[in-house]
mmCIF file with all atom_site columns, C-alpha atoms in Angstrom:
data_model
loop_
_atom_site.group_PDB
_atom_site.id
_atom_site.type_symbol
_atom_site.label_atom_id
_atom_site.label_alt_id
_atom_site.label_comp_id
_atom_site.label_asym_id
_atom_site.label_entity_id
_atom_site.label_seq_id
_atom_site.pdbx_PDB_ins_code
_atom_site.Cartn_x
_atom_site.Cartn_y
_atom_site.Cartn_z
_atom_site.occupancy
_atom_site.B_iso_or_equiv
_atom_site.pdbx_formal_charge
_atom_site.auth_seq_id
_atom_site.auth_comp_id
_atom_site.auth_asym_id
_atom_site.auth_atom_id
_atom_site.pdbx_PDB_model_num
ATOM 1   C CA . THR A 1 1   ? 87.762  -24.000 140.703 1.00 61.00 ? 1   THR A CA 1
ATOM 2   C CA . GLU A 1 2   ? 90.664  -26.420 140.474 1.00 67.00 ? 2   GLU A CA 1
ATOM 3   C CA . TYR A 1 3   ? 89.073  -28.437 137.654 1.00 65.00 ? 3   TYR A CA 1
ATOM 4   C CA . LYS A 1 4   ? 91.711  -29.323 135.022 1.00 64.00 ? 4   LYS A CA 1
ATOM 5   C CA . LYS A 1 5   ? 94.200  -26.906 136.565 1.00 65.00 ? 5   LYS A CA 1
ATOM 6   C CA . HIS A 1 6   ? 96.729  -29.560 137.465 1.00 63.00 ? 6   HIS A CA 1
ATOM 7   C CA . TYR A 1 7   ? 96.287  -31.473 134.225 1.00 63.00 ? 7   TYR A CA 1
ATOM 8   C CA . GLN A 1 8   ? 97.153  -28.465 132.093 1.00 64.00 ? 8   GLN A CA 1
ATOM 9   C CA . MET A 1 9   ? 100.220 -27.403 134.047 1.00 67.00 ? 9   MET A CA 1
ATOM 10  C CA . GLY A 1 10  ? 103.253 -28.878 132.351 1.00 72.00 ? 10  GLY A CA 1
ATOM 11  C CA . ALA A 1 11  ? 101.270 -30.311 129.440 1.00 78.00 ? 11  ALA A CA 1
ATOM 12  C CA . LEU A 1 12  ? 103.186 -30.698 126.215 1.00 85.00 ? 12  LEU A CA 1
ATOM 13  C CA . PRO A 1 13  ? 102.292 -27.725 123.999 1.00 87.00 ? 13  PRO A CA 1
ATOM 14  C CA . ASN A 1 14  ? 102.572 -29.406 120.589 1.00 91.00 ? 14  ASN A CA 1
ATOM 15  C CA . LYS A 1 15  ? 103.248 -32.722 118.916 1.00 91.00 ? 15  LYS A CA 1
ATOM 16  C CA . TRP A 1 16  ? 106.901 -31.892 118.250 1.00 93.00 ? 16  TRP A CA 1
ATOM 17  C CA . ARG A 1 17  ? 107.503 -31.703 122.005 1.00 94.00 ? 17  ARG A CA 1
ATOM 18  C CA . VAL A 1 18  ? 105.817 -35.108 122.302 1.00 95.00 ? 18  VAL A CA 1
ATOM 19  C CA . TYR A 1 19  ? 108.313 -36.616 119.878 1.00 96.00 ? 19  TYR A CA 1
ATOM 20  C CA . LYS A 1 20  ? 111.206 -34.897 121.650 1.00 97.00 ? 20  LYS A CA 1
ATOM 21  C CA . VAL A 1 21  ? 110.100 -36.391 124.981 1.00 96.00 ? 21  VAL A CA 1
ATOM 22  C CA . VAL A 1 22  ? 109.594 -39.818 123.359 1.00 97.00 ? 22  VAL A CA 1
ATOM 23  C CA . ARG A 1 23  ? 113.073 -39.625 121.823 1.00 98.00 ? 23  ARG A CA 1
ATOM 24  C CA . ASN A 1 24  ? 114.667 -38.583 125.120 1.00 98.00 ? 24  ASN A CA 1
ATOM 25  C CA . PHE A 1 25  ? 112.921 -41.445 126.900 1.00 98.00 ? 25  PHE A CA 1
ATOM 26  C CA . LEU A 1 26  ? 114.189 -43.902 124.286 1.00 98.00 ? 26  LEU A CA 1
ATOM 27  C CA . VAL A 1 27  ? 117.781 -42.619 124.524 1.00 98.00 ? 27  VAL A CA 1
ATOM 28  C CA . THR A 1 28  ? 117.721 -43.052 128.296 1.00 98.00 ? 28  THR A CA 1
ATOM 29  C CA . PHE A 1 29  ? 116.047 -46.468 128.015 1.00 98.00 ? 29  PHE A CA 1
ATOM 30  C CA . TYR A 1 30  ? 118.576 -47.802 125.501 1.00 98.00 ? 30  TYR A CA 1
ATOM 31  C CA . MET A 1 31  ? 121.512 -46.565 127.573 1.00 98.00 ? 31  MET A CA 1
ATOM 32  C CA . ALA A 1 32  ? 120.194 -47.724 130.957 1.00 98.00 ? 32  ALA A CA 1
ATOM 33  C CA . PHE A 1 33  ? 118.587 -51.043 130.075 1.00 97.00 ? 33  PHE A CA 1
ATOM 34  C CA . GLU A 1 34  ? 120.296 -52.107 126.852 1.00 98.00 ? 34  GLU A CA 1
ATOM 35  C CA . GLY A 1 35  ? 123.839 -50.865 127.550 1.00 98.00 ? 35  GLY A CA 1
ATOM 36  C CA . LYS A 1 36  ? 124.062 -48.753 124.401 1.00 98.00 ? 36  LYS A CA 1
ATOM 37  C CA . SER A 1 37  ? 126.522 -45.881 124.072 1.00 98.00 ? 37  SER A CA 1
ATOM 38  C CA . VAL A 1 38  ? 125.148 -42.342 123.911 1.00 98.00 ? 38  VAL A CA 1
ATOM 39  C CA . GLU A 1 39  ? 125.724 -42.120 120.157 1.00 98.00 ? 39  GLU A CA 1
ATOM 40  C CA . GLU A 1 40  ? 124.197 -45.515 119.440 1.00 98.00 ? 40  GLU A CA 1
ATOM 41  C CA . ALA A 1 41  ? 121.224 -44.833 121.731 1.00 98.00 ? 41  ALA A CA 1
ATOM 42  C CA . LYS A 1 42  ? 120.547 -41.512 119.987 1.00 98.00 ? 42  LYS A CA 1
ATOM 43  C CA . GLU A 1 43  ? 120.661 -43.128 116.552 1.00 98.00 ? 43  GLU A CA 1
ATOM 44  C CA . LEU A 1 44  ? 118.344 -45.958 117.604 1.00 98.00 ? 44  LEU A CA 1
ATOM 45  C CA . ALA A 1 45  ? 115.973 -43.516 119.305 1.00 98.00 ? 45  ALA A CA 1
ATOM 46  C CA . ASP A 1 46  ? 115.914 -41.271 116.223 1.00 98.00 ? 46  ASP A CA 1
ATOM 47  C CA . ASP A 1 47  ? 115.051 -44.220 113.991 1.00 98.00 ? 47  ASP A CA 1
ATOM 48  C CA . PHE A 1 48  ? 112.267 -45.511 116.240 1.00 98.00 ? 48  PHE A CA 1
ATOM 49  C CA . THR A 1 49  ? 110.840 -42.022 116.807 1.00 97.00 ? 49  THR A CA 1
ATOM 50  C CA . ASP A 1 50  ? 110.712 -41.494 113.034 1.00 96.00 ? 50  ASP A CA 1
ATOM 51  C CA . GLU A 1 51  ? 108.857 -44.792 112.643 1.00 96.00 ? 51  GLU A CA 1
ATOM 52  C CA . LEU A 1 52  ? 106.371 -43.767 115.334 1.00 95.00 ? 52  LEU A CA 1
ATOM 53  C CA . ALA A 1 53  ? 105.797 -40.402 113.641 1.00 92.00 ? 53  ALA A CA 1
ATOM 54  C CA . THR A 1 54  ? 105.142 -42.188 110.344 1.00 90.00 ? 54  THR A CA 1
ATOM 55  C CA . ALA A 1 55  ? 102.717 -44.561 112.074 1.00 89.00 ? 55  ALA A CA 1
ATOM 56  C CA . GLU A 1 56  ? 100.829 -41.540 113.400 1.00 83.00 ? 56  GLU A CA 1
ATOM 57  C CA . VAL A 1 57  ? 99.759  -40.588 109.877 1.00 82.00 ? 57  VAL A CA 1
ATOM 58  C CA . GLN A 1 58  ? 98.810  -44.121 108.886 1.00 80.00 ? 58  GLN A CA 1
ATOM 59  C CA . GLY A 1 59  ? 95.262  -45.018 109.750 1.00 69.00 ? 59  GLY A CA 1
ATOM 60  C CA . LEU A 1 60  ? 93.947  -41.554 108.945 1.00 82.00 ? 60  LEU A CA 1
ATOM 61  C CA . GLN A 1 61  ? 93.519  -42.170 105.247 1.00 77.00 ? 61  GLN A CA 1
ATOM 62  C CA . ASN A 1 62  ? 89.720  -42.341 105.475 1.00 81.00 ? 62  ASN A CA 1
ATOM 63  C CA . LEU A 1 63  ? 89.379  -38.902 107.084 1.00 85.00 ? 63  LEU A CA 1
ATOM 64  C CA . ASP A 1 64  ? 88.906  -35.696 105.167 1.00 88.00 ? 64  ASP A CA 1
ATOM 65  C CA . GLN A 1 65  ? 91.897  -33.356 105.125 1.00 89.00 ? 65  GLN A CA 1
ATOM 66  C CA . SER A 1 66  ? 90.588  -30.826 107.663 1.00 89.00 ? 66  SER A CA 1
ATOM 67  C CA . ALA A 1 67  ? 89.844  -33.552 110.224 1.00 87.00 ? 67  ALA A CA 1
ATOM 68  C CA . LYS A 1 68  ? 93.222  -35.134 109.566 1.00 87.00 ? 68  LYS A CA 1
ATOM 69  C CA . ASP A 1 69  ? 95.041  -31.817 109.968 1.00 86.00 ? 69  ASP A CA 1
ATOM 70  C CA . GLY A 1 70  ? 93.208  -31.112 113.213 1.00 87.00 ? 70  GLY A CA 1
ATOM 71  C CA . LEU A 1 71  ? 94.151  -34.448 114.751 1.00 89.00 ? 71  LEU A CA 1
ATOM 72  C CA . LEU A 1 72  ? 97.744  -34.342 113.577 1.00 88.00 ? 72  LEU A CA 1
ATOM 73  C CA . GLU A 1 73  ? 98.334  -31.061 115.408 1.00 89.00 ? 73  GLU A CA 1
ATOM 74  C CA . LYS A 1 74  ? 97.124  -32.315 118.786 1.00 91.00 ? 74  LYS A CA 1
ATOM 75  C CA . PRO A 1 75  ? 99.872  -33.482 121.150 1.00 92.00 ? 75  PRO A CA 1
ATOM 76  C CA . GLY A 1 76  ? 97.478  -35.905 122.839 1.00 90.00 ? 76  GLY A CA 1
ATOM 77  C CA . PHE A 1 77  ? 96.771  -37.608 119.529 1.00 92.00 ? 77  PHE A CA 1
ATOM 78  C CA . ALA A 1 78  ? 100.508 -37.969 118.802 1.00 92.00 ? 78  ALA A CA 1
ATOM 79  C CA . LEU A 1 79  ? 101.093 -39.572 122.182 1.00 92.00 ? 79  LEU A CA 1
ATOM 80  C CA . ALA A 1 80  ? 98.086  -41.871 121.816 1.00 92.00 ? 80  ALA A CA 1
ATOM 81  C CA . ARG A 1 81  ? 99.347  -42.990 118.405 1.00 93.00 ? 81  ARG A CA 1
ATOM 82  C CA . CYS A 1 82  ? 102.820 -43.683 119.831 1.00 95.00 ? 82  CYS A CA 1
ATOM 83  C CA . TRP A 1 83  ? 101.200 -45.787 122.554 1.00 94.00 ? 83  TRP A CA 1
ATOM 84  C CA . SER A 1 84  ? 98.960  -47.701 120.154 1.00 93.00 ? 84  SER A CA 1
ATOM 85  C CA . ALA A 1 85  ? 101.324 -48.056 117.174 1.00 93.00 ? 85  ALA A CA 1
ATOM 86  C CA . PHE A 1 86  ? 102.148 -51.603 116.100 1.00 93.00 ? 86  PHE A CA 1
ATOM 87  C CA . VAL A 1 87  ? 105.693 -50.559 115.154 1.00 95.00 ? 87  VAL A CA 1
ATOM 88  C CA . LYS A 1 88  ? 108.421 -52.422 117.066 1.00 97.00 ? 88  LYS A CA 1
ATOM 89  C CA . ASP A 1 89  ? 111.833 -51.054 117.914 1.00 97.00 ? 89  ASP A CA 1
ATOM 90  C CA . SER A 1 90  ? 114.902 -52.731 116.428 1.00 97.00 ? 90  SER A CA 1
ATOM 91  C CA . VAL A 1 91  ? 116.593 -53.432 119.767 1.00 97.00 ? 91  VAL A CA 1
ATOM 92  C CA . CYS A 1 92  ? 113.984 -55.061 122.019 1.00 97.00 ? 92  CYS A CA 1
ATOM 93  C CA . LYS A 1 93  ? 111.497 -55.971 119.282 1.00 97.00 ? 93  LYS A CA 1
ATOM 94  C CA . ARG A 1 94  ? 108.742 -54.366 121.382 1.00 97.00 ? 94  ARG A CA 1
ATOM 95  C CA . GLU A 1 95  ? 106.133 -51.714 120.740 1.00 97.00 ? 95  GLU A CA 1
ATOM 96  C CA . PHE A 1 96  ? 106.482 -48.333 122.445 1.00 97.00 ? 96  PHE A CA 1
ATOM 97  C CA . CYS A 1 97  ? 103.822 -49.205 125.023 1.00 96.00 ? 97  CYS A CA 1
ATOM 98  C CA . GLY A 1 98  ? 105.790 -52.335 125.871 1.00 96.00 ? 98  GLY A CA 1
ATOM 99  C CA . LEU A 1 99  ? 108.930 -50.309 126.491 1.00 96.00 ? 99  LEU A CA 1
ATOM 100 C CA . LEU A 1 100 ? 107.026 -48.038 128.848 1.00 94.00 ? 100 LEU A CA 1
ATOM 101 C CA . ASN A 1 101 ? 105.602 -50.967 130.768 1.00 90.00 ? 101 ASN A CA 1
#
């Protein structure tokens, strides 16, 4: 059967790869659309990615530790939290989902 075959090919294996892809997207975005230099874009992307990673942990305070640990290891959860985080970047003053749109 072909069920899920194409969805699993090329999937990000862990949450650290998610943040690497998010960072790379932000570097490219800041250079292409905001005219930032490579160095400045990397610094801005690092800062915003760190804020998104911090936001991932927030909101899980009511869960027990084993549930929290399970969610925090899932790449899909990390990406969903980046998408839904209320954190705004310092350049465009937009949330991550707004930058993607």
